Amino acid sequence: MTLSDTKVVLCDSCGAPDKTLVYEDRRAGRVYAACQQCGLIYCQPAGAPIFRPTSRVDEQTFMLDEANDLERYSFLTDHDVLHNIVRGRMLLVNARLGGFLRLMQATGWEATGLEPDADFADKRAERYQVNIAQQHYEDIVYTDGTFDLIVGFNVLNTVISAKHFLEKVVRELKPGGYAYFEVPSLDWVLRRGRNVVLASNFIYSRGSLEALLLHHGLCPTLLVESADHLRVVALRRDNLEVEARAKLDSLRGEVNRFRSLNQRPLTQWLMAVPGGLRREYTRDAHNFVPNLMRRMGISERYIERLPYVPISHTSASKRQLIHFGIHDKGNAGDTLLFGATRQVFDNGNNPYNWSLERLHAKVLPSTIARINSTARGVIIGGGGLLIRDTGANANSGWQWNCPIDQLRHIKVPLVVFGIGYNRFRDQSDFDPLFWDHIQETIRRSVFFSLRNTGSIKQLAPYLEDESLRDKLMYQPCPTTLIRYLYPQAYVRRDGSRRRLALNIAFDRHWLRFQGQENSILTQIARAAKRATAMGWEVVAALHCKSDRNFLPWLIREQVAFEEVALFDAEVPQILEFYSRIDLAVGMRGHSQMIPFGAGAAIISLVSHNKLQYFLDDLGHSDWGLEIFTPDLEGRLVEMIGTIGQNLQEVQNEIGRLQEHLWAITQQNVQTILTAL
């Protein structure tokens, strides 16, 4: 098919008939043309609205959707957009699973969504309490001026007519209302020489998107390219004809930029930036290949299966210790933990030659051969490795992805150090293969330890061979030992202010909150506000990106807080942060163990049993608060007040407990070194 085979179609943005061929999709029998006046790329003949096909909605779908929706919400907060819009009625078009709607609802919006896919609706009902109708936006009519905000992600590029869609949006927005759209970015495609993924009826450059919106009465107030998308916030305004004409004049000739768009091979793209690739490899060798694959659009499920090329910290002139762990950033607890684990062994000794192996990468015969020929021993841990769905695999049933046949071929001493039983409340039990694998791991270990006695009690029933239960040892998490491992970071800083770190975890939030998310988080946010009235400075300590999900509740309750992103921080930054914290209130295990190790008082918000296990080992269950406690807000405020009045005594008690945990660790390490 060529342009001459199609009827005359006017540009949906500017109405011009003249166009230039950009891409011919022979399989679908259609062409993509660029308007010669404004540069908008559109499909001929126009097909039905392009909606994503219904597919199985699994846990991976939820995780990806929630991550995308949090990023979209964070875009609004990072650019102070929500401060400029009066909270009112909001409509989300093609809401998918409703994660963005949930965040806006938590911020105080009267939020409604539309989603035509029945499969999404069924799964969403199990997890969220949001108002979403199973309808197409084009099939429903709202009264003029109904909404203060209309939102659509990957909608403006898939509709049959962008013109008719925007006319409807403008009509149903209040005067002074806003629209927020996300569409794939043509500029990103052009800069990287990537092939166009033809899943759109319209493809936008920055200029053509701005021209389209102005032409239909929406004035962009924020237009930003984010990864492979354009995100735009636009204000409904009358009398934009002058701005629209000026924008159109600035776009003449833009179509010339598209002439080389047709199918540039990926190899050409790679060859075009060898210097950049080399610099990226030098800067972050561990993540080079995974990041490259992500830019190529390869699914995370395949990236996680990559064999890992280990990188040693020192020369290979002496025998090594192999450390299976999570050596990438993204979770502040893991960032500190795995380095601290190595520090436990290096402390007071000549540092070992550590070779780092990715915990979730499948252990291959070649890995075992290298371990047996070069290593003095293998260290696994620490962290909450005993969980079925993090790093899920069919080889072990827990996070260490080592087939049992490969496990049996390890000939050097095997040490499992301070791991945790991390199964959530009401979470499905481990698969049957876990029973055999964990027993074989314990059987072959010279030392097998868990980070709390609660984990020991939970793991014991899986051990049919009762003699293996006697091998389970208690080893406190290394992050509780900062005082000894990083003494320079243990100096308490700036006692003139009282700073409260607040961390709320959102991984598997449906298991944590059991359908009471809004009530629980509202009470915590209100308690934080009352803490500020008591003289505390509240800091939202984000250990993972998903922890930002709590911010809407703080915003809605008008809590004065500082946001600190620790998920990309280096170890010194994490230590420096917690050296300035007096009290840490948190849900994540490491949001409690790290500040405890740094000498700060803690209040554990117990949404996972592992926090209670930690407190029980300390003999201080009084430092914890079950999130389903009646009057959670009042009890939390009371605990903050009590600790505030007795802060020095609490910190002295923490110092005494640290000495006890360090004595246990020294004894364990001596046992391990003897075995090695």
PDB file of N, CA and C in Angstrom, residues 368-456:
ATOM      1  N   ILE A 368      29.767 -23.719  39.178  1.00  0.00           N
ATOM      2  CA  ILE A 368      30.230 -24.682  40.186  1.00  0.00           C
ATOM      3  C   ILE A 368      31.691 -25.046  39.945  1.00  0.00           C
ATOM      4  N   ALA A 369      32.058 -25.246  38.682  1.00  0.00           N
ATOM      5  CA  ALA A 369      33.452 -25.599  38.370  1.00  0.00           C
ATOM      6  C   ALA A 369      34.396 -24.487  38.805  1.00  0.00           C
ATOM      7  N   ARG A 370      34.004 -23.239  38.572  1.00  0.00           N
ATOM      8  CA  ARG A 370      34.854 -22.115  38.962  1.00  0.00           C
ATOM      9  C   ARG A 370      34.943 -22.003  40.478  1.00  0.00           C
ATOM     10  N   ILE A 371      33.817 -22.200  41.163  1.00  0.00           N
ATOM     11  CA  ILE A 371      33.816 -22.151  42.630  1.00  0.00           C
ATOM     12  C   ILE A 371      34.752 -23.212  43.199  1.00  0.00           C
ATOM     13  N   ASN A 372      34.617 -24.423  42.701  1.00  0.00           N
ATOM     14  CA  ASN A 372      35.417 -25.520  43.242  1.00  0.00           C
ATOM     15  C   ASN A 372      36.910 -25.360  42.967  1.00  0.00           C
ATOM     16  N   SER A 373      37.243 -24.657  41.886  1.00  0.00           N
ATOM     17  CA  SER A 373      38.654 -24.539  41.521  1.00  0.00           C
ATOM     18  C   SER A 373      39.332 -23.308  42.116  1.00  0.00           C
ATOM     19  N   THR A 374      38.556 -22.297  42.507  1.00  0.00           N
ATOM     20  CA  THR A 374      39.178 -21.044  42.941  1.00  0.00           C
ATOM     21  C   THR A 374      38.785 -20.593  44.332  1.00  0.00           C
ATOM     22  N   ALA A 375      37.672 -21.100  44.881  1.00  0.00           N
ATOM     23  CA  ALA A 375      37.106 -20.501  46.094  1.00  0.00           C
ATOM     24  C   ALA A 375      37.509 -21.241  47.359  1.00  0.00           C
ATOM     25  N   ARG A 376      37.650 -20.481  48.402  1.00  0.00           N
ATOM     26  CA  ARG A 376      37.876 -21.050  49.730  1.00  0.00           C
ATOM     27  C   ARG A 376      36.555 -21.438  50.382  1.00  0.00           C
ATOM     28  N   GLY A 377      35.489 -20.740  49.997  1.00  0.00           N
ATOM     29  CA  GLY A 377      34.178 -21.048  50.544  1.00  0.00           C
ATOM     30  C   GLY A 377      33.113 -20.208  49.860  1.00  0.00           C
ATOM     31  N   VAL A 378      31.855 -20.536  50.156  1.00  0.00           N
ATOM     32  CA  VAL A 378      30.702 -19.833  49.589  1.00  0.00           C
ATOM     33  C   VAL A 378      29.872 -19.268  50.734  1.00  0.00           C
ATOM     34  N   ILE A 379      29.552 -17.960  50.642  1.00  0.00           N
ATOM     35  CA  ILE A 379      28.687 -17.292  51.622  1.00  0.00           C
ATOM     36  C   ILE A 379      27.372 -16.935  50.927  1.00  0.00           C
ATOM     37  N   ILE A 380      26.259 -17.312  51.532  1.00  0.00           N
ATOM     38  CA  ILE A 380      24.931 -16.958  51.008  1.00  0.00           C
ATOM     39  C   ILE A 380      24.244 -16.086  52.053  1.00  0.00           C
ATOM     40  N   GLY A 381      23.790 -14.903  51.635  1.00  0.00           N
ATOM     41  CA  GLY A 381      23.067 -14.049  52.577  1.00  0.00           C
ATOM     42  C   GLY A 381      23.788 -12.747  52.829  1.00  0.00           C
ATOM     43  N   GLY A 382      23.190 -12.009  53.791  1.00  0.00           N
ATOM     44  CA  GLY A 382      21.960 -12.305  54.545  1.00  0.00           C
ATOM     45  C   GLY A 382      20.712 -11.911  53.769  1.00  0.00           C
ATOM     46  N   GLY A 383      19.741 -11.362  54.506  1.00  0.00           N
ATOM     47  CA  GLY A 383      18.498 -10.915  53.907  1.00  0.00           C
ATOM     48  C   GLY A 383      17.382 -11.928  54.053  1.00  0.00           C
ATOM     49  N   GLY A 384      16.172 -11.495  53.734  1.00  0.00           N
ATOM     50  CA  GLY A 384      14.990 -12.351  53.854  1.00  0.00           C
ATOM     51  C   GLY A 384      14.841 -13.260  52.659  1.00  0.00           C
ATOM     52  N   LEU A 385      15.736 -14.219  52.521  1.00  0.00           N
ATOM     53  CA  LEU A 385      15.806 -15.036  51.308  1.00  0.00           C
ATOM     54  C   LEU A 385      14.742 -16.116  51.241  1.00  0.00           C
ATOM     55  N   LEU A 386      14.136 -16.448  52.371  1.00  0.00           N
ATOM     56  CA  LEU A 386      13.159 -17.534  52.379  1.00  0.00           C
ATOM     57  C   LEU A 386      11.768 -16.977  52.082  1.00  0.00           C
ATOM     58  N   ILE A 387      11.521 -16.772  50.807  1.00  0.00           N
ATOM     59  CA  ILE A 387      10.235 -16.286  50.313  1.00  0.00           C
ATOM     60  C   ILE A 387      10.060 -16.834  48.908  1.00  0.00           C
ATOM     61  N   ARG A 388       8.843 -17.116  48.520  1.00  0.00           N
ATOM     62  CA  ARG A 388       8.598 -17.856  47.288  1.00  0.00           C
ATOM     63  C   ARG A 388       8.545 -16.985  46.032  1.00  0.00           C
ATOM     64  N   ASP A 389       8.187 -15.703  46.156  1.00  0.00           N
ATOM     65  CA  ASP A 389       7.886 -14.936  44.952  1.00  0.00           C
ATOM     66  C   ASP A 389       8.856 -13.791  44.671  1.00  0.00           C
ATOM     67  N   THR A 390       9.897 -13.625  45.462  1.00  0.00           N
ATOM     68  CA  THR A 390      10.973 -12.701  45.109  1.00  0.00           C
ATOM     69  C   THR A 390      12.075 -13.527  44.464  1.00  0.00           C
ATOM     70  N   GLY A 391      12.454 -13.171  43.235  1.00  0.00           N
ATOM     71  CA  GLY A 391      13.402 -14.007  42.513  1.00  0.00           C
ATOM     72  C   GLY A 391      12.860 -15.404  42.296  1.00  0.00           C
ATOM     73  N   ALA A 392      11.551 -15.494  42.016  1.00  0.00           N
ATOM     74  CA  ALA A 392      10.896 -16.797  41.888  1.00  0.00           C
ATOM     75  C   ALA A 392      11.585 -17.659  40.840  1.00  0.00           C
ATOM     76  N   ASN A 393      11.779 -18.915  41.169  1.00  0.00           N
ATOM     77  CA  ASN A 393      12.419 -19.840  40.237  1.00  0.00           C
ATOM     78  C   ASN A 393      11.910 -21.246  40.500  1.00  0.00           C
ATOM     79  N   ALA A 394      12.128 -22.122  39.535  1.00  0.00           N
ATOM     80  CA  ALA A 394      11.677 -23.512  39.636  1.00  0.00           C
ATOM     81  C   ALA A 394      12.810 -24.443  40.025  1.00  0.00           C
ATOM     82  N   ASN A 395      13.887 -23.876  40.576  1.00  0.00           N
ATOM     83  CA  ASN A 395      15.047 -24.691  40.918  1.00  0.00           C
ATOM     84  C   ASN A 395      15.210 -24.916  42.415  1.00  0.00           C
ATOM     85  N   SER A 396      14.762 -23.937  43.228  1.00  0.00           N
ATOM     86  CA  SER A 396      14.947 -24.069  44.670  1.00  0.00           C
ATOM     87  C   SER A 396      13.687 -23.767  45.466  1.00  0.00           C
ATOM     88  N   GLY A 397      12.799 -22.917  44.934  1.00  0.00           N
ATOM     89  CA  GLY A 397      11.614 -22.494  45.681  1.00  0.00           C
ATOM     90  C   GLY A 397      11.874 -21.341  46.622  1.00  0.00           C
ATOM     91  N   TRP A 398      13.143 -20.889  46.717  1.00  0.00           N
ATOM     92  CA  TRP A 398      13.470 -19.687  47.476  1.00  0.00           C
ATOM     93  C   TRP A 398      14.438 -18.864  46.644  1.00  0.00           C
ATOM     94  N   GLN A 399      15.033 -17.805  47.203  1.00  0.00           N
ATOM     95  CA  GLN A 399      15.710 -16.835  46.345  1.00  0.00           C
ATOM     96  C   GLN A 399      17.027 -17.329  45.749  1.00  0.00           C
ATOM     97  N   TRP A 400      17.707 -18.259  46.393  1.00  0.00           N
ATOM     98  CA  TRP A 400      18.970 -18.737  45.815  1.00  0.00           C
ATOM     99  C   TRP A 400      18.638 -19.687  44.669  1.00  0.00           C
ATOM    100  N   ASN A 401      18.923 -19.260  43.452  1.00  0.00           N
ATOM    101  CA  ASN A 401      18.510 -20.000  42.251  1.00  0.00           C
ATOM    102  C   ASN A 401      19.570 -21.039  41.869  1.00  0.00           C
ATOM    103  N   CYS A 402      19.705 -22.028  42.722  1.00  0.00           N
ATOM    104  CA  CYS A 402      20.706 -23.084  42.501  1.00  0.00           C
ATOM    105  C   CYS A 402      20.003 -24.429  42.389  1.00  0.00           C
ATOM    106  N   PRO A 403      20.001 -25.048  41.217  1.00  0.00           N
ATOM    107  CA  PRO A 403      19.400 -26.381  41.094  1.00  0.00           C
ATOM    108  C   PRO A 403      20.042 -27.348  42.084  1.00  0.00           C
ATOM    109  N   ILE A 404      19.246 -28.261  42.582  1.00  0.00           N
ATOM    110  CA  ILE A 404      19.739 -29.154  43.630  1.00  0.00           C
ATOM    111  C   ILE A 404      20.895 -30.019  43.137  1.00  0.00           C
ATOM    112  N   ASP A 405      20.900 -30.348  41.850  1.00  0.00           N
ATOM    113  CA  ASP A 405      22.017 -31.133  41.311  1.00  0.00           C
ATOM    114  C   ASP A 405      23.317 -30.339  41.364  1.00  0.00           C
ATOM    115  N   GLN A 406      23.238 -29.047  41.091  1.00  0.00           N
ATOM    116  CA  GLN A 406      24.441 -28.214  41.166  1.00  0.00           C
ATOM    117  C   GLN A 406      24.866 -28.031  42.623  1.00  0.00           C
ATOM    118  N   LEU A 407      23.904 -27.881  43.508  1.00  0.00           N
ATOM    119  CA  LEU A 407      24.202 -27.762  44.936  1.00  0.00           C
ATOM    120  C   LEU A 407      25.024 -28.953  45.424  1.00  0.00           C
ATOM    121  N   ARG A 408      24.668 -30.132  44.969  1.00  0.00           N
ATOM    122  CA  ARG A 408      25.351 -31.348  45.416  1.00  0.00           C
ATOM    123  C   ARG A 408      26.775 -31.452  44.892  1.00  0.00           C
ATOM    124  N   HIS A 409      27.126 -30.637  43.895  1.00  0.00           N
ATOM    125  CA  HIS A 409      28.476 -30.681  43.333  1.00  0.00           C
ATOM    126  C   HIS A 409      29.413 -29.646  43.960  1.00  0.00           C
ATOM    127  N   ILE A 410      28.900 -28.816  44.871  1.00  0.00           N
ATOM    128  CA  ILE A 410      29.772 -27.850  45.548  1.00  0.00           C
ATOM    129  C   ILE A 410      30.681 -28.599  46.519  1.00  0.00           C
ATOM    130  N   LYS A 411      31.982 -28.413  46.355  1.00  0.00           N
ATOM    131  CA  LYS A 411      32.953 -29.157  47.165  1.00  0.00           C
ATOM    132  C   LYS A 411      33.623 -28.303  48.239  1.00  0.00           C
ATOM    133  N   VAL A 412      33.389 -26.998  48.213  1.00  0.00           N
ATOM    134  CA  VAL A 412      34.000 -26.119  49.213  1.00  0.00           C
ATOM    135  C   VAL A 412      32.982 -25.836  50.309  1.00  0.00           C
ATOM    136  N   PRO A 413      33.428 -25.355  51.474  1.00  0.00           N
ATOM    137  CA  PRO A 413      32.491 -25.085  52.570  1.00  0.00           C
ATOM    138  C   PRO A 413      31.404 -24.083  52.175  1.00  0.00           C
ATOM    139  N   LEU A 414      30.191 -24.392  52.584  1.00  0.00           N
ATOM    140  CA  LEU A 414      29.022 -23.573  52.279  1.00  0.00           C
ATOM    141  C   LEU A 414      28.496 -22.962  53.578  1.00  0.00           C
ATOM    142  N   VAL A 415      28.331 -21.626  53.572  1.00  0.00           N
ATOM    143  CA  VAL A 415      27.861 -20.900  54.756  1.00  0.00           C
ATOM    144  C   VAL A 415      26.615 -20.106  54.384  1.00  0.00           C
ATOM    145  N   VAL A 416      25.536 -20.316  55.113  1.00  0.00           N
ATOM    146  CA  VAL A 416      24.320 -19.505  54.961  1.00  0.00           C
ATOM    147  C   VAL A 416      24.253 -18.599  56.176  1.00  0.00           C
ATOM    148  N   PHE A 417      24.302 -17.277  55.934  1.00  0.00           N
ATOM    149  CA  PHE A 417      24.596 -16.334  57.011  1.00  0.00           C
ATOM    150  C   PHE A 417      23.456 -15.346  57.234  1.00  0.00           C
ATOM    151  N   GLY A 418      22.761 -15.498  58.344  1.00  0.00           N
ATOM    152  CA  GLY A 418      21.797 -14.497  58.801  1.00  0.00           C
ATOM    153  C   GLY A 418      20.649 -14.231  57.859  1.00  0.00           C
ATOM    154  N   ILE A 419      20.076 -15.293  57.245  1.00  0.00           N
ATOM    155  CA  ILE A 419      18.947 -15.073  56.350  1.00  0.00           C
ATOM    156  C   ILE A 419      17.650 -15.093  57.147  1.00  0.00           C
ATOM    157  N   GLY A 420      16.537 -14.716  56.502  1.00  0.00           N
ATOM    158  CA  GLY A 420      15.273 -14.614  57.219  1.00  0.00           C
ATOM    159  C   GLY A 420      14.156 -15.370  56.543  1.00  0.00           C
ATOM    160  N   TYR A 421      13.222 -15.833  57.354  1.00  0.00           N
ATOM    161  CA  TYR A 421      11.975 -16.432  56.871  1.00  0.00           C
ATOM    162  C   TYR A 421      11.025 -15.275  56.583  1.00  0.00           C
ATOM    163  N   ASN A 422      10.811 -14.984  55.302  1.00  0.00           N
ATOM    164  CA  ASN A 422      10.144 -13.732  54.921  1.00  0.00           C
ATOM    165  C   ASN A 422       8.728 -13.917  54.402  1.00  0.00           C
ATOM    166  N   ARG A 423       8.157 -15.072  54.596  1.00  0.00           N
ATOM    167  CA  ARG A 423       6.801 -15.321  54.114  1.00  0.00           C
ATOM    168  C   ARG A 423       5.822 -14.373  54.799  1.00  0.00           C
ATOM    169  N   PHE A 424       4.959 -13.743  54.003  1.00  0.00           N
ATOM    170  CA  PHE A 424       3.985 -12.786  54.525  1.00  0.00           C
ATOM    171  C   PHE A 424       2.803 -13.505  55.174  1.00  0.00           C
ATOM    172  N   ARG A 425       2.086 -12.765  55.947  1.00  0.00           N
ATOM    173  CA  ARG A 425       0.842 -13.284  56.509  1.00  0.00           C
ATOM    174  C   ARG A 425      -0.128 -13.633  55.374  1.00  0.00           C
ATOM    175  N   ASP A 426      -0.721 -14.808  55.459  1.00  0.00           N
ATOM    176  CA  ASP A 426      -1.708 -15.284  54.469  1.00  0.00           C
ATOM    177  C   ASP A 426      -1.101 -15.508  53.089  1.00  0.00           C
ATOM    178  N   GLN A 427       0.207 -15.474  52.967  1.00  0.00           N
ATOM    179  CA  GLN A 427       0.831 -15.763  51.676  1.00  0.00           C
ATOM    180  C   GLN A 427       0.857 -17.274  51.450  1.00  0.00           C
ATOM    181  N   SER A 428       0.757 -17.692  50.195  1.00  0.00           N
ATOM    182  CA  SER A 428       0.790 -19.113  49.863  1.00  0.00           C
ATOM    183  C   SER A 428       2.076 -19.746  50.381  1.00  0.00           C
ATOM    184  N   ASP A 429       1.960 -21.003  50.766  1.00  0.00           N
ATOM    185  CA  ASP A 429       3.121 -21.717  51.287  1.00  0.00           C
ATOM    186  C   ASP A 429       4.114 -22.000  50.160  1.00  0.00           C
ATOM    187  N   PHE A 430       5.309 -22.414  50.532  1.00  0.00           N
ATOM    188  CA  PHE A 430       6.337 -22.735  49.557  1.00  0.00           C
ATOM    189  C   PHE A 430       5.916 -23.937  48.715  1.00  0.00           C
ATOM    190  N   ASP A 431       6.421 -23.986  47.482  1.00  0.00           N
ATOM    191  CA  ASP A 431       6.204 -25.146  46.622  1.00  0.00           C
ATOM    192  C   ASP A 431       6.925 -26.361  47.202  1.00  0.00           C
ATOM    193  N   PRO A 432       6.466 -27.569  46.861  1.00  0.00           N
ATOM    194  CA  PRO A 432       7.082 -28.779  47.428  1.00  0.00           C
ATOM    195  C   PRO A 432       8.590 -28.882  47.212  1.00  0.00           C
ATOM    196  N   LEU A 433       9.102 -28.345  46.088  1.00  0.00           N
ATOM    197  CA  LEU A 433      10.533 -28.471  45.831  1.00  0.00           C
ATOM    198  C   LEU A 433      11.361 -27.740  46.893  1.00  0.00           C
ATOM    199  N   PHE A 434      10.758 -26.734  47.556  1.00  0.00           N
ATOM    200  CA  PHE A 434      11.477 -26.005  48.599  1.00  0.00           C
ATOM    201  C   PHE A 434      11.895 -26.940  49.731  1.00  0.00           C
ATOM    202  N   TRP A 435      11.028 -27.873  50.102  1.00  0.00           N
ATOM    203  CA  TRP A 435      11.316 -28.770  51.217  1.00  0.00           C
ATOM    204  C   TRP A 435      12.611 -29.537  50.972  1.00  0.00           C
ATOM    205  N   ASP A 436      12.716 -30.130  49.789  1.00  0.00           N
ATOM    206  CA  ASP A 436      13.917 -30.921  49.484  1.00  0.00           C
ATOM    207  C   ASP A 436      15.149 -30.032  49.377  1.00  0.00           C
ATOM    208  N   HIS A 437      14.991 -28.878  48.735  1.00  0.00           N
ATOM    209  CA  HIS A 437      16.148 -28.022  48.479  1.00  0.00           C
ATOM    210  C   HIS A 437      16.702 -27.436  49.771  1.00  0.00           C
ATOM    211  N   ILE A 438      15.828 -26.932  50.648  1.00  0.00           N
ATOM    212  CA  ILE A 438      16.332 -26.290  51.866  1.00  0.00           C
ATOM    213  C   ILE A 438      16.986 -27.326  52.779  1.00  0.00           C
ATOM    214  N   GLN A 439      16.449 -28.547  52.787  1.00  0.00           N
ATOM    215  CA  GLN A 439      17.068 -29.595  53.605  1.00  0.00           C
ATOM    216  C   GLN A 439      18.448 -29.967  53.064  1.00  0.00           C
ATOM    217  N   GLU A 440      18.563 -30.036  51.744  1.00  0.00           N
ATOM    218  CA  GLU A 440      19.858 -30.363  51.154  1.00  0.00           C
ATOM    219  C   GLU A 440      20.855 -29.230  51.400  1.00  0.00           C
ATOM    220  N   THR A 441      20.373 -27.983  51.363  1.00  0.00           N
ATOM    221  CA  THR A 441      21.255 -26.842  51.632  1.00  0.00           C
ATOM    222  C   THR A 441      21.783 -26.894  53.061  1.00  0.00           C
ATOM    223  N   ILE A 442      20.888 -27.152  54.009  1.00  0.00           N
ATOM    224  CA  ILE A 442      21.314 -27.233  55.413  1.00  0.00           C
ATOM    225  C   ILE A 442      22.277 -28.409  55.619  1.00  0.00           C
ATOM    226  N   ARG A 443      21.955 -29.511  54.977  1.00  0.00           N
ATOM    227  CA  ARG A 443      22.783 -30.713  55.125  1.00  0.00           C
ATOM    228  C   ARG A 443      24.207 -30.450  54.657  1.00  0.00           C
ATOM    229  N   ARG A 444      24.372 -29.659  53.614  1.00  0.00           N
ATOM    230  CA  ARG A 444      25.694 -29.436  53.019  1.00  0.00           C
ATOM    231  C   ARG A 444      26.395 -28.193  53.573  1.00  0.00           C
ATOM    232  N   SER A 445      25.724 -27.472  54.463  1.00  0.00           N
ATOM    233  CA  SER A 445      26.313 -26.251  55.021  1.00  0.00           C
ATOM    234  C   SER A 445      27.179 -26.579  56.227  1.00  0.00           C
ATOM    235  N   VAL A 446      28.319 -25.892  56.328  1.00  0.00           N
ATOM    236  CA  VAL A 446      29.129 -26.000  57.547  1.00  0.00           C
ATOM    237  C   VAL A 446      28.576 -25.072  58.622  1.00  0.00           C
ATOM    238  N   PHE A 447      27.751 -24.098  58.177  1.00  0.00           N
ATOM    239  CA  PHE A 447      27.123 -23.176  59.132  1.00  0.00           C
ATOM    240  C   PHE A 447      25.873 -22.628  58.457  1.00  0.00           C
ATOM    241  N   PHE A 448      24.710 -22.788  59.115  1.00  0.00           N
ATOM    242  CA  PHE A 448      23.443 -22.316  58.563  1.00  0.00           C
ATOM    243  C   PHE A 448      22.760 -21.502  59.646  1.00  0.00           C
ATOM    244  N   SER A 449      22.557 -20.198  59.370  1.00  0.00           N
ATOM    245  CA  SER A 449      22.023 -19.315  60.413  1.00  0.00           C
ATOM    246  C   SER A 449      20.904 -18.444  59.888  1.00  0.00           C
ATOM    247  N   LEU A 450      20.017 -18.086  60.801  1.00  0.00           N
ATOM    248  CA  LEU A 450      18.898 -17.200  60.495  1.00  0.00           C
ATOM    249  C   LEU A 450      18.962 -15.984  61.398  1.00  0.00           C
ATOM    250  N   ARG A 451      18.354 -14.875  60.942  1.00  0.00           N
ATOM    251  CA  ARG A 451      18.585 -13.591  61.600  1.00  0.00           C
ATOM    252  C   ARG A 451      17.696 -13.348  62.814  1.00  0.00           C
ATOM    253  N   ASN A 452      16.766 -14.262  63.081  1.00  0.00           N
ATOM    254  CA  ASN A 452      15.977 -14.153  64.310  1.00  0.00           C
ATOM    255  C   ASN A 452      15.472 -15.534  64.690  1.00  0.00           C
ATOM    256  N   THR A 453      15.145 -15.705  65.959  1.00  0.00           N
ATOM    257  CA  THR A 453      14.699 -17.017  66.426  1.00  0.00           C
ATOM    258  C   THR A 453      13.304 -17.342  65.901  1.00  0.00           C
ATOM    259  N   GLY A 454      12.526 -16.300  65.560  1.00  0.00           N
ATOM    260  CA  GLY A 454      11.226 -16.552  64.941  1.00  0.00           C
ATOM    261  C   GLY A 454      11.377 -17.275  63.611  1.00  0.00           C
ATOM    262  N   SER A 455      12.380 -16.898  62.821  1.00  0.00           N
ATOM    263  CA  SER A 455      12.633 -17.575  61.545  1.00  0.00           C
ATOM    264  C   SER A 455      13.055 -19.026  61.775  1.00  0.00           C
ATOM    265  N   ILE A 456      13.851 -19.251  62.821  1.00  0.00           N
ATOM    266  CA  ILE A 456      14.266 -20.625  63.141  1.00  0.00           C
ATOM    267  C   ILE A 456      13.040 -21.486  63.437  1.00  0.00           C
TER     268      ILE A 456
END
